[in-house]
Coordinates of C-alpha atoms in Angstrom, one line a residue:
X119 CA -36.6 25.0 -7.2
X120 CA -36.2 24.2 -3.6
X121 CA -37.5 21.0 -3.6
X122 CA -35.1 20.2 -7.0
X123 CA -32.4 22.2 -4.8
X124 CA -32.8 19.6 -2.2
X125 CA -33.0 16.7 -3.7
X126 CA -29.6 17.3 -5.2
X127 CA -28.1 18.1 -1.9
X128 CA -29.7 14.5 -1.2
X129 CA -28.4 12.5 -4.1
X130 CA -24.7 14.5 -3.7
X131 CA -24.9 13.3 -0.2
X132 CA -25.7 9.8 -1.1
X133 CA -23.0 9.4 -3.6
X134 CA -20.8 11.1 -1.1
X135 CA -21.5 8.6 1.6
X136 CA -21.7 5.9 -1.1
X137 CA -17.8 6.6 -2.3
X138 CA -16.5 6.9 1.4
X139 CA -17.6 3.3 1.9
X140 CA -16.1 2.2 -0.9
X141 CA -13.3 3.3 0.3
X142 CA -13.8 1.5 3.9
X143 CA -14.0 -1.6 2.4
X144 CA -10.8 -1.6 0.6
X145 CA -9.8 -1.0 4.6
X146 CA -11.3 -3.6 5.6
X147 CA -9.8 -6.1 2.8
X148 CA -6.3 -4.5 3.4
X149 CA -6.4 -5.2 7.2
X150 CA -7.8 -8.5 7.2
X151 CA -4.7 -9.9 5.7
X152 CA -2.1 -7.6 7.2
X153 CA -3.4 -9.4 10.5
X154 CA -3.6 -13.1 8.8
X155 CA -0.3 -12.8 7.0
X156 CA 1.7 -14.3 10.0
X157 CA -1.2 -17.0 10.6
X158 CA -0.8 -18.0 6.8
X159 CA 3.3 -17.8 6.9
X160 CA 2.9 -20.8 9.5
X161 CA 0.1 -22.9 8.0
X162 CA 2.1 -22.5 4.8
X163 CA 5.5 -22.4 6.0
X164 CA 6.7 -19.4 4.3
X165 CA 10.1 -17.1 4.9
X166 CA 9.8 -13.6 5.2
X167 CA 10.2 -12.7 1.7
X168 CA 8.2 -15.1 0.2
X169 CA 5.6 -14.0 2.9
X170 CA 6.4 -10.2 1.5
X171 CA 5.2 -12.0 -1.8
X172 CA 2.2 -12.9 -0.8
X173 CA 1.7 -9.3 1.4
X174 CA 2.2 -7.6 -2.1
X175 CA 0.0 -9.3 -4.3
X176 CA -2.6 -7.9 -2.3
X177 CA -1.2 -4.3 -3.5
X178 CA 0.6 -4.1 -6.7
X179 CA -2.5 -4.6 -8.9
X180 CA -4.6 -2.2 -7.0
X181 CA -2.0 0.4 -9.7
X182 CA -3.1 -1.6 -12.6
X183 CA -6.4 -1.4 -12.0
X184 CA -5.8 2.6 -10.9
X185 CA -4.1 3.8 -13.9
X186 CA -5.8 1.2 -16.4
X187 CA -9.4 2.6 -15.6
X188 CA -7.6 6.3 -15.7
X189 CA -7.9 5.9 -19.1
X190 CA -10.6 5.6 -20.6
X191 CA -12.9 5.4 -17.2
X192 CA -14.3 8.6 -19.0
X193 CA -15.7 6.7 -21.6
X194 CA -17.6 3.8 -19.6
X195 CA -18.8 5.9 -16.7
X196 CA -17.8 6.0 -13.4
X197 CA -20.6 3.3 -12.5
X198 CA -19.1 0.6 -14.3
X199 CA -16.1 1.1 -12.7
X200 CA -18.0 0.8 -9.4
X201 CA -19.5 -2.5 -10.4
X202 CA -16.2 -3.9 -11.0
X203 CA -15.1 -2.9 -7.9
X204 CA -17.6 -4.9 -6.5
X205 CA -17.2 -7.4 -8.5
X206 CA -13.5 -8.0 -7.2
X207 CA -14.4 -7.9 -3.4
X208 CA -17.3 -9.9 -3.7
X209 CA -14.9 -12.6 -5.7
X210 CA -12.3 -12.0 -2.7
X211 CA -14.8 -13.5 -0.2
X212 CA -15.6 -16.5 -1.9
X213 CA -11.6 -17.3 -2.8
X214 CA -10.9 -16.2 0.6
X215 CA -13.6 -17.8 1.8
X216 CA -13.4 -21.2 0.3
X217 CA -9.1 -21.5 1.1
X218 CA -9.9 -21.9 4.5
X219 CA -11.8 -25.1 4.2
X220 CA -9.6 -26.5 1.4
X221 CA -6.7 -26.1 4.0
X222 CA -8.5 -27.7 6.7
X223 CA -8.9 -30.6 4.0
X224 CA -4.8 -30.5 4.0
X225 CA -4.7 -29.5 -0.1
X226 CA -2.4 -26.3 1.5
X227 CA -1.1 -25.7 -2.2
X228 CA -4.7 -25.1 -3.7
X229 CA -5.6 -22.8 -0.5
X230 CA -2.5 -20.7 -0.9
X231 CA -3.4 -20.7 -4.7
X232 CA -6.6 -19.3 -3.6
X233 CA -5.5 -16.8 -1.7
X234 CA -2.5 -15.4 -4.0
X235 CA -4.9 -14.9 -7.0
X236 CA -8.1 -14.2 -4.9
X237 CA -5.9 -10.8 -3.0
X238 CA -4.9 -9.9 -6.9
X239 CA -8.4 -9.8 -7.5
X240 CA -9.2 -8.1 -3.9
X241 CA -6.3 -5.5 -5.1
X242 CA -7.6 -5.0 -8.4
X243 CA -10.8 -4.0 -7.4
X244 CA -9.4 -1.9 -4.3
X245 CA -7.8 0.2 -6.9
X246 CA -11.1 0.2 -9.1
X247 CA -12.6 2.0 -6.2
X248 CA -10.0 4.6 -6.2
X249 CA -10.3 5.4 -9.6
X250 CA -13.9 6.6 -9.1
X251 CA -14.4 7.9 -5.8
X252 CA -11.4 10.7 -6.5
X253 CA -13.1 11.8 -9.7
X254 CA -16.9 11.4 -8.3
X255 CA -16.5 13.5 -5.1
X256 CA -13.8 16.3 -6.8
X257 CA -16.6 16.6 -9.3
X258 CA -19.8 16.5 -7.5
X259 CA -17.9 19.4 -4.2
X260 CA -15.9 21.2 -6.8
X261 CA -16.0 24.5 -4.9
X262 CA -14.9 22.7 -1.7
X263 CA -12.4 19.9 -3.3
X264 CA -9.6 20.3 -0.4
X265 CA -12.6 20.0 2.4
X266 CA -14.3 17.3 0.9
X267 CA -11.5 14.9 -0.5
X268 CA -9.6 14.9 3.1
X269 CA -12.9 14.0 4.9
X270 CA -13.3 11.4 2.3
X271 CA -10.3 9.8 2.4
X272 CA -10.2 9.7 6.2
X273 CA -12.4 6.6 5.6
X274 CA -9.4 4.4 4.6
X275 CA -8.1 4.6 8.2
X276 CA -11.8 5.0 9.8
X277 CA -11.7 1.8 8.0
X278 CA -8.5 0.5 9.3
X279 CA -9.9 1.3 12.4
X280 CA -13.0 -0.5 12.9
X281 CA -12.0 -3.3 11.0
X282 CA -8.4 -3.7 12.8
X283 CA -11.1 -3.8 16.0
X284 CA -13.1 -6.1 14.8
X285 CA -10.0 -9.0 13.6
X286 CA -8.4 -8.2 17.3
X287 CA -11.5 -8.8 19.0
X288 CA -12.5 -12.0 16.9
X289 CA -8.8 -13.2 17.1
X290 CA -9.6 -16.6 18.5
X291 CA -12.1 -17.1 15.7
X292 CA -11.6 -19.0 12.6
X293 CA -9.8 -17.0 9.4
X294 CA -12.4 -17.1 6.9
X295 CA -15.0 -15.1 9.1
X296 CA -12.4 -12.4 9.3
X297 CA -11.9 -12.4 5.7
X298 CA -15.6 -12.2 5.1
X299 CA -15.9 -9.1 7.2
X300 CA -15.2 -7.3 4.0
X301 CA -19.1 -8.4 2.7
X302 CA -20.5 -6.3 5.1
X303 CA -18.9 -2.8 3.8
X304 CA -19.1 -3.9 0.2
X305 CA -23.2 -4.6 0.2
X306 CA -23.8 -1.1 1.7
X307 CA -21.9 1.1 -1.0
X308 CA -23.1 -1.2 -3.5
X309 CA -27.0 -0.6 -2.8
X310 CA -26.1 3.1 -2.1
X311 CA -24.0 3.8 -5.5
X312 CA -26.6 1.1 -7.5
X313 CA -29.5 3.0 -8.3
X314 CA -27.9 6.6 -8.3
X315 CA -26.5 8.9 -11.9
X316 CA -23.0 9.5 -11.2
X317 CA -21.7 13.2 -12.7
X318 CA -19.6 13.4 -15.7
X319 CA -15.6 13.9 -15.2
X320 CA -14.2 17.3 -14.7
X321 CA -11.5 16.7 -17.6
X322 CA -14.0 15.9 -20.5
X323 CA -16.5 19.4 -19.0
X324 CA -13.2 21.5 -19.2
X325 CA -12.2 20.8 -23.0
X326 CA -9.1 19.5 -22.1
X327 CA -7.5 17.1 -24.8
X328 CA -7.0 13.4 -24.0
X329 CA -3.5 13.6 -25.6
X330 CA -2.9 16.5 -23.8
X331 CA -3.8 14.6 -20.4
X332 CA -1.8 12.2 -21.3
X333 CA 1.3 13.9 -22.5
X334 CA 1.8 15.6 -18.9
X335 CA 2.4 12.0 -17.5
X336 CA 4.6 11.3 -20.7
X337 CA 7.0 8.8 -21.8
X338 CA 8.8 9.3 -18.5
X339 CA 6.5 8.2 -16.1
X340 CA 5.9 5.5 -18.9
X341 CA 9.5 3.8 -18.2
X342 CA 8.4 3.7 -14.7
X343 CA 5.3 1.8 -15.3
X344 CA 6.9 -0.3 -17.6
X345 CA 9.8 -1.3 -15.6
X346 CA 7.5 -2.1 -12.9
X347 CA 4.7 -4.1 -14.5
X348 CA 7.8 -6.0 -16.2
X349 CA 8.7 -7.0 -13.0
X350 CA 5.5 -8.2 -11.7
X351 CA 5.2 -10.3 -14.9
X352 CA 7.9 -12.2 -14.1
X353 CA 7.1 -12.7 -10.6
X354 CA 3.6 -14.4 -11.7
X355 CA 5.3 -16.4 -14.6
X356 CA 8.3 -17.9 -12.5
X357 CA 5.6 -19.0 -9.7
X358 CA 5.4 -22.2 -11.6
X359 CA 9.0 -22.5 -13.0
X360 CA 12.0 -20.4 -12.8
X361 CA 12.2 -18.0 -15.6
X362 CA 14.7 -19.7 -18.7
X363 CA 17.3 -16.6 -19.3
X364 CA 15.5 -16.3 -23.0
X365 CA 12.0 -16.1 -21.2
X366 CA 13.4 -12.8 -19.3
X367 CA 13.7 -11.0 -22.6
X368 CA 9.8 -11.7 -23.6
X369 CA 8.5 -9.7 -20.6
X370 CA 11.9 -6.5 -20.7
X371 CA 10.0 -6.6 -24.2
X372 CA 6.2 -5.9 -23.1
X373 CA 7.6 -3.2 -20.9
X374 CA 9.2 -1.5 -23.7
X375 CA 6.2 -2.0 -25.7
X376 CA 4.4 -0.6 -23.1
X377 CA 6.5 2.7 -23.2
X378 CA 7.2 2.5 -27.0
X379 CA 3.5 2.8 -27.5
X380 CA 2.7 5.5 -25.1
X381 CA 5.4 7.5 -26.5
X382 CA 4.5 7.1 -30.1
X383 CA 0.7 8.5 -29.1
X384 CA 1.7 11.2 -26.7
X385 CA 5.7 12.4 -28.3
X386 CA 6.1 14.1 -24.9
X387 CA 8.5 13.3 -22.3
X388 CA 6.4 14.2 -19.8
X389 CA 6.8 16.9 -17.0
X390 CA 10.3 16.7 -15.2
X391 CA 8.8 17.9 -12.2
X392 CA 6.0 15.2 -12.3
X393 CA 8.7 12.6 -12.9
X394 CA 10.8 13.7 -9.8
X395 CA 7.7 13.1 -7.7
X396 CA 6.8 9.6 -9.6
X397 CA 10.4 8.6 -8.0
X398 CA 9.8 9.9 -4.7
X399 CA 6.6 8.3 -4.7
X400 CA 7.7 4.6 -4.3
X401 CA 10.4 5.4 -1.1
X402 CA 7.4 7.0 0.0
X403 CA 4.6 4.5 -0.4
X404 CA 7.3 1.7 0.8
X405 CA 7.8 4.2 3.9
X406 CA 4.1 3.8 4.9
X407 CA 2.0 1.1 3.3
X408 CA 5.0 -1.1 2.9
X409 CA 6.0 -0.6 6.6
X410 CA 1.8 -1.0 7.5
X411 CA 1.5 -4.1 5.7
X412 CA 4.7 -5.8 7.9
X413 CA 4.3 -4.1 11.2
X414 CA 1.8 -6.3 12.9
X415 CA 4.3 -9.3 12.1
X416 CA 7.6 -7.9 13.0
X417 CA 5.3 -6.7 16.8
X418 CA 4.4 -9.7 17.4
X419 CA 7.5 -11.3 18.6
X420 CA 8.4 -7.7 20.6
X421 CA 4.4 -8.5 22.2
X422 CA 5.4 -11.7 22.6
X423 CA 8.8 -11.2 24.7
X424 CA 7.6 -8.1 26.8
X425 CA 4.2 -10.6 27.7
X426 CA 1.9 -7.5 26.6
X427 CA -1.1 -10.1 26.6
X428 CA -1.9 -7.4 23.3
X429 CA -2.5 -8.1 20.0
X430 CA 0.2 -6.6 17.9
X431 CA -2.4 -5.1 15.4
X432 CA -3.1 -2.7 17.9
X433 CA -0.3 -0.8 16.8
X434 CA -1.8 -0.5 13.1
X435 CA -5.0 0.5 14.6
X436 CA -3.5 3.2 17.1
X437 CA -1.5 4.7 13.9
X438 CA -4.7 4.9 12.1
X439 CA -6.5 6.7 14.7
X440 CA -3.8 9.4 14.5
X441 CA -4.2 9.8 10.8
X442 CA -8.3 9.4 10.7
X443 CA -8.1 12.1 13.2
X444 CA -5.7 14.5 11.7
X445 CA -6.9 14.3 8.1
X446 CA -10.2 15.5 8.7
X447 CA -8.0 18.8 9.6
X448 CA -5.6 18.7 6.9
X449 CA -6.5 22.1 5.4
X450 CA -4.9 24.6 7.7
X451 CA -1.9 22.6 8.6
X452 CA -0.8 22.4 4.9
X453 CA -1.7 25.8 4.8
X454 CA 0.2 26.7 7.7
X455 CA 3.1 25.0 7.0
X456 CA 2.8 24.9 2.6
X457 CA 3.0 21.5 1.1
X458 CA 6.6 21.1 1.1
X459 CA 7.2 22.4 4.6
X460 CA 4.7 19.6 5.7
X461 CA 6.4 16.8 3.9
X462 CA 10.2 18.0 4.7
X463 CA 8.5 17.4 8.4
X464 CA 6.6 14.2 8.3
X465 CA 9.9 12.7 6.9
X466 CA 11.8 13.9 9.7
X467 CA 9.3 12.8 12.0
X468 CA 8.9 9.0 10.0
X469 CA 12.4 8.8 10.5
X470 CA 12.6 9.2 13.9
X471 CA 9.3 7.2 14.5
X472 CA 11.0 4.2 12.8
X473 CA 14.2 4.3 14.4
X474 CA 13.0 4.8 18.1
X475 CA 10.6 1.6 16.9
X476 CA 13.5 -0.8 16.0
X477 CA 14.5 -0.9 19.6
X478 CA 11.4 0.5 22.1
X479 CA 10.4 -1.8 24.9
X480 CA 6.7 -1.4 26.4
X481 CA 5.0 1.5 26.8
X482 CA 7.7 3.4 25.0
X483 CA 6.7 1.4 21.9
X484 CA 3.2 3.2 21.4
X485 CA 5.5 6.7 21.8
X486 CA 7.3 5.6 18.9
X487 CA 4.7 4.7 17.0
X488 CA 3.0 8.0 17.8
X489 CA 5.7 9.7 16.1
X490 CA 5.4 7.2 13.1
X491 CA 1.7 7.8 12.9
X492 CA 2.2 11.6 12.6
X493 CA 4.8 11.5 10.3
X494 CA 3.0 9.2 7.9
X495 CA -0.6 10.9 8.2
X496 CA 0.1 13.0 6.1
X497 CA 2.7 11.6 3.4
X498 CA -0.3 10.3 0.7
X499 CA -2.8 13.3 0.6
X500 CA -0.1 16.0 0.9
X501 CA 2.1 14.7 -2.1
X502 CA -0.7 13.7 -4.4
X503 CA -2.2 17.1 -3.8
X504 CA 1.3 18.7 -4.9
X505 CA 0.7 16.8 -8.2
X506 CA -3.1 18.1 -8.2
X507 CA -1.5 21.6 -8.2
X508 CA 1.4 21.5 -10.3
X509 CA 0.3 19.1 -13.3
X510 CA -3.4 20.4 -13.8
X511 CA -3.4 19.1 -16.9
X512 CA -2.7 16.2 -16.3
X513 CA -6.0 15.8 -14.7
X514 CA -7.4 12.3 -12.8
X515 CA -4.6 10.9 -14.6
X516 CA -1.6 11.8 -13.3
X517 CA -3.2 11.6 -9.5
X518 CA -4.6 8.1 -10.1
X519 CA -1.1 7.1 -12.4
X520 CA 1.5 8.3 -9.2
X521 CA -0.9 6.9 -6.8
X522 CA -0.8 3.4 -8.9
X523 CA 3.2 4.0 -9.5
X524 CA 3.3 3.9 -5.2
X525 CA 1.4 0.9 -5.2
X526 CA 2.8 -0.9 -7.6
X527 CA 6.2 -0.4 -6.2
X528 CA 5.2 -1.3 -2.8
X529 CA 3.8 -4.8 -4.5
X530 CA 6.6 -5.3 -6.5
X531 CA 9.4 -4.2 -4.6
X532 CA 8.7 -2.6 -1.2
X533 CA 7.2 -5.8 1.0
X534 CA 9.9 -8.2 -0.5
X535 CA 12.4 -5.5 0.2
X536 CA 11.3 -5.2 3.6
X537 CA 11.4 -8.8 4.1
X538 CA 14.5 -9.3 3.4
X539 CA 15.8 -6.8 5.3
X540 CA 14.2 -9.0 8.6
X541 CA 15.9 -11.8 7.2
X542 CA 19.5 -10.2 6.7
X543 CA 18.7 -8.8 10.5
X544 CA 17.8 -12.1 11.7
X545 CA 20.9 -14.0 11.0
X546 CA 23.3 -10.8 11.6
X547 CA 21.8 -11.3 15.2
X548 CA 21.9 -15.4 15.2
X549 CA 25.3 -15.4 14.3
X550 CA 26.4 -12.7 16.8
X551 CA 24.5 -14.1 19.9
X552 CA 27.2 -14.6 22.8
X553 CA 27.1 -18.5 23.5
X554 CA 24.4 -19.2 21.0
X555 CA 26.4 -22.3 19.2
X556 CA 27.1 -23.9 22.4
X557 CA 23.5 -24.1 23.1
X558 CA 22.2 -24.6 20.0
X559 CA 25.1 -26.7 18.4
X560 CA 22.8 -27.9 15.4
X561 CA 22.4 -23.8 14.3
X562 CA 26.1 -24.0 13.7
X563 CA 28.6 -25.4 11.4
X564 CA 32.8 -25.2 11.3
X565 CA 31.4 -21.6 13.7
X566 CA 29.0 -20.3 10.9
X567 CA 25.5 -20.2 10.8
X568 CA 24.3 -23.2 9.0
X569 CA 20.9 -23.0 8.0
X570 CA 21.4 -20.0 5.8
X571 CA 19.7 -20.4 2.4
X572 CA 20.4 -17.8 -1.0
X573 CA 17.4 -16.1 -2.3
X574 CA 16.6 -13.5 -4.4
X575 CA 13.4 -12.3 -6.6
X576 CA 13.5 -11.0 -10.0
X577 CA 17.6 -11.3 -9.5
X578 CA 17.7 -7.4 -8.3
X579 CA 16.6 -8.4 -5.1
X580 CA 19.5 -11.3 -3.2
X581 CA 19.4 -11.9 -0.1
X582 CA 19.9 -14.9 2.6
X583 CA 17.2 -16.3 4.7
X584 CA 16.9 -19.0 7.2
X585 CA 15.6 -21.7 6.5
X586 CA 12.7 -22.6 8.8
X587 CA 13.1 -26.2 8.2
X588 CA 16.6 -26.7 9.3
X589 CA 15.7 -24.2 12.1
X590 CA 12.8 -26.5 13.2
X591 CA 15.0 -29.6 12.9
X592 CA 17.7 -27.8 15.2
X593 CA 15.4 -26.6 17.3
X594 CA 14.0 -29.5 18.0
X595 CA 16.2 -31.3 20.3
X596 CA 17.6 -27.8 21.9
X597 CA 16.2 -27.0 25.7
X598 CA 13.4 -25.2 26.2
X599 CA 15.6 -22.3 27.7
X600 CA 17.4 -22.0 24.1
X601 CA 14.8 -22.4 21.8
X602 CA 13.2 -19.2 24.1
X603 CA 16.4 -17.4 23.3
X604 CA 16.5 -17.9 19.8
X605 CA 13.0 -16.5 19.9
X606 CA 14.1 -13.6 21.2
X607 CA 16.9 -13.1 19.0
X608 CA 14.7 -13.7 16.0
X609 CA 12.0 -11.3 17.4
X610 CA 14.8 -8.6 18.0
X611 CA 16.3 -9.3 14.4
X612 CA 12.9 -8.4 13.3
X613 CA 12.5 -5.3 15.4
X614 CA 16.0 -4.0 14.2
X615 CA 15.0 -4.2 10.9
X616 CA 12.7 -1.3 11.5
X617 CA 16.0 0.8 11.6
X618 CA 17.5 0.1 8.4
X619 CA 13.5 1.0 7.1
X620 CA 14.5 5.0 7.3
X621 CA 16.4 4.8 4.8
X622 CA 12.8 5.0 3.0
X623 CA 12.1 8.5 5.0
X624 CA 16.1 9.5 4.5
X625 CA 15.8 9.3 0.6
X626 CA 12.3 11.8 0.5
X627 CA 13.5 14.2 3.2
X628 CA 16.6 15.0 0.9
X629 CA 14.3 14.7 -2.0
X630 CA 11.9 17.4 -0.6
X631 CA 15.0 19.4 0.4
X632 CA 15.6 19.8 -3.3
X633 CA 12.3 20.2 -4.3
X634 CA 11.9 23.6 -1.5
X635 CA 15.0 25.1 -2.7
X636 CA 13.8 24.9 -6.2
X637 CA 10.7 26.8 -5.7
X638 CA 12.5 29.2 -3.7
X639 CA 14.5 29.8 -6.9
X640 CA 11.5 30.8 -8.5
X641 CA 9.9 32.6 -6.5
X642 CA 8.2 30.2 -4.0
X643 CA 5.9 27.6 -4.4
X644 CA 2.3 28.8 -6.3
X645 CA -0.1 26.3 -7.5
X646 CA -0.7 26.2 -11.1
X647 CA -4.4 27.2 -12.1
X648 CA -5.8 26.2 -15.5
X649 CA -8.0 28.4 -17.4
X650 CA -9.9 28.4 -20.6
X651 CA -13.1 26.4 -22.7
X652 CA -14.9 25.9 -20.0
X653 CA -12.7 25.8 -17.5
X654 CA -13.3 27.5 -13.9
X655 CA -10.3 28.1 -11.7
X656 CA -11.2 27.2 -8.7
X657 CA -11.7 23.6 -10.3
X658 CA -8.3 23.2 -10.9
X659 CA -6.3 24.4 -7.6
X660 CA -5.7 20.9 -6.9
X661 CA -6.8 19.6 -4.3
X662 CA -5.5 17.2 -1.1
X663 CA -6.3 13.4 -2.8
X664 CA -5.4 10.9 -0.2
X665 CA -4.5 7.2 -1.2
X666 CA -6.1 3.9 -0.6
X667 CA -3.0 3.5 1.3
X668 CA -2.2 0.2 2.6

């Protein structure tokens, strides 16, 4: 019995370790391209939002891939879903991979090709690895879920860590070799998960219904994931062509497919509780992976002007240290504080990270970004454990299906968003700049900014950008004193931006105001605890989940 006893411990231990590494190498994919995306924006010559494009491709399907293995992951085993996940990095590195040296062979639109679909592949297997590892380890420590699932999920920014190291370091070195970093990671969890038996899922050993899992998502949370997967289908059609006004009304009708069909199987509306926190979820996952994904871009012109002599990444990687620190202590703060209390004051504390980081200079930039890292730590694990606790039911499901929902909004609307905001800031501080059209004449027309171009994706989002090729054209017979200025102005337009980001922050502090006075109405906030077949409670406390996050 002791030797059987130990082995166990051995083989939990090896999936354990097996599942954390999986989730360091979506880490390592993530970062790689947060710190290329500026490197690719010039070989390509991409705006800001088109660059946002490109930033969430590499994030939106990680929720297709998320919620579409929630559902019937129970039936094909958690190791197949693993072997897709590898599938999709390993496929990453050889796109990724192979569009360097197609560039260097000046075919740019067959390497950007390359790496648009080869990061939807990346992402789709990113959230494959989140669909299993959250499941696997809840299953295989289910006495100690809330110990076990914050030290496992302080691999995503262990991963950011090393990884954002490792690009800094190598940051003279050609693209590809940063993009196949990701290899390294992958191999190892692949030969440690390979020849292991993975446990079965805690929904199908508790007698819980599959209708019944899906009903406490509902037809609610449905619209959402219709609306949004409506919206990325448009996005990938009108890549080749702009959508015809006809063409629109073939993808609004696969969304409502989508949710016709999922209410017709589940005739529930879903939780209203669960639903509030599905729309909180995408300000919040814009908040943090949406702001991760752009900061190393809109630093580098602040690096730049201050002549740090620093990579800009550093300020990813310094954020991450924060969070891989402080999850791995998670437990007694949320208890300390109770879930809600902890979010009402990591909003607080994003907002005032964000705002004291659209205009620090120096040092004072890292003390802003201190604040920004603490409020952020704890925004993921800390709201996906309120769903753990509230919809039990609901099971893997509904933590896998918000998780997606953040991701998928972050993809789909949160980088462009953010982009455009840079772009709105940038010419609000062109065409305000004291002197600027005497010394840069060509900028200007009749005393408006002339290289202004309209924009918008999917027609929600408009906005006006400007255009880098008029800007290089007036640039280029302007002294070397203005062109410095306008790169100032341009970095500082960027910088700005980060201010009108609270409003991210703003929305979920007000929403989690709501959410604490409605408990208190009732008494106070208790977890729900489900009981019966053969069901044991401490199972299904819930639980602190945290996200493959960008």
């Amino acid at each position: 019995m002791a030797n059987g006893s130990m082995a166990n411990n051995e083989r939990q231990g090896q999936l354990f370790l097996g599942c954390f590494i999986a989730l360091v190498t979506t880490a390592f994919g993530f970062i790689s391209r947060v710190f290329l995306l500026d490197q690719w924006g010039d070989e390509f010559g991409l705006d800001p939002a088109q660059l946002g494009r490109l930033a969430g491709i590499g994030i939106w399907p990680f929720a297709v891939s998320i919620i579409g293995f929630s559902l019937f992951i129970d039936r094909i085993g958690y190791k197949t879903a693993m072997y897709f996940a590898f599938l999709g990095h390993a496929t990453w590195v050889v796109m990724g991979v192979s569009a360097y040296f197609v560039s260097q062979q000046g075919n740019n639109d067959l390497a950007f090709s390359l790496l648009y679909w080869g990061s939807l592949i990346l992402a789709l297997g990113n959230g494959t690895v989140e669909a299993f590892i959250n499941p696997v380890v809840a299953t295989v420590y289910s006495t100690e879920k809330t110990k076990w699932l914050n030290i496992l999920h302080a691999g995503w920014p262990g991963g950011l860590v090393l990884a954002g190291m490792l690009v800094i370091f190598m940051q003279d070195t050609e693209w590809w070799i940063k993009i196949g970093l990701i290899a390294i990671p992958a191999v190892a969890y692949f030969l440690l998960l390979a020849p292991l038996k993975f446990p079965v899922s805690e929904r199908v050993a508790s007698g819980v219904s599959y209708r019944s899992m899906l009903a406490e998502f509902g037809t609610l949370g449905a619209i959402v994931v219709g609306f949004l997967v409506t919206l990325q289908l448009m996005d990938f059609y009108s890549i080749a062509r702009p959508l015809e006004p006809g063409e629109r009304w073939i993808f609004i009708g696969i969304g409502v497919a989508i949710v016709a069909a999922f209410a017709a199987y589940t005739r529930s509306l879903g939780r209203p509780l669960l639903f509030l926190l599905v729309l909180i979820m995408m300000p919040l996952a814009t908040t943090e992976i949406g702001t991760d994904t752009w900061i190393t871009d809109i630093m580098k012109g602040v690096f730049e002007q201050e002549n740090f002599g620093w990579n800009s990444g550093w300020v990813v990687v310094y954020t991450a240290v924060i969070m891989m620190v402080l999850r791995f202590f998670a437990g007694p703060i949320v208890h300390s504080l109770s879930p809600l209390g902890l979010l009402i004051a990591s909003s607080i504390l994003a907002i005032a990270g964000l705002y004291m980081l659209s205009s620090a200079t120096g040092l004072m930039i890292f003390a802003a970004a201190t604040l920004y890292g603490l409020g952020k730590t704890f925004f993921w694990p800390t709201m996906l454990g309120v769903v753990a606790e509230q919809t039990p039911r609901g099971g893997a499901l509904t933590l896998n299906a918000i998780a997606g929902i953040g991701m998928l909004t972050v993809g789909t609307l949160g980088t462009p968003f953010i982009g455009a905001l840079q772009a709105d800031r940038e010419i609000q501080m062109l065409s305000s700049a004291d002197g600027l059209a005497t010394e840069v004449p060509q900028l200007f027309q009749n005393g408006q900014l002339a290289a202004v171009e309209q924009k918008n994706i999917y027609e929600i989002i408009n906005y006006e950008t400007i255009s880098q090729d008029k800007l290089k054209e007036a640039l280029a017979s302007a002294s070397p004193e203005a062109r410095a200025r306008v790169a100032k102005i341009l970095a500082e337009g960027q910088q700005r931006a980060l201010a009108d980001m609270t409003i991210f922050p703003i929305i979920m502090l007000a929403s989690y105001l709501v959410l604490l006075a409605y408990f208190r109405s009732r008494g106070g906030y208790h977890a729900q605890v489900l009981t019966g077949h053969a069901a044991q409670d401490a199972k299904f406390t819930g639980g602190v989940v945290g996200p493959m996050e960008a």
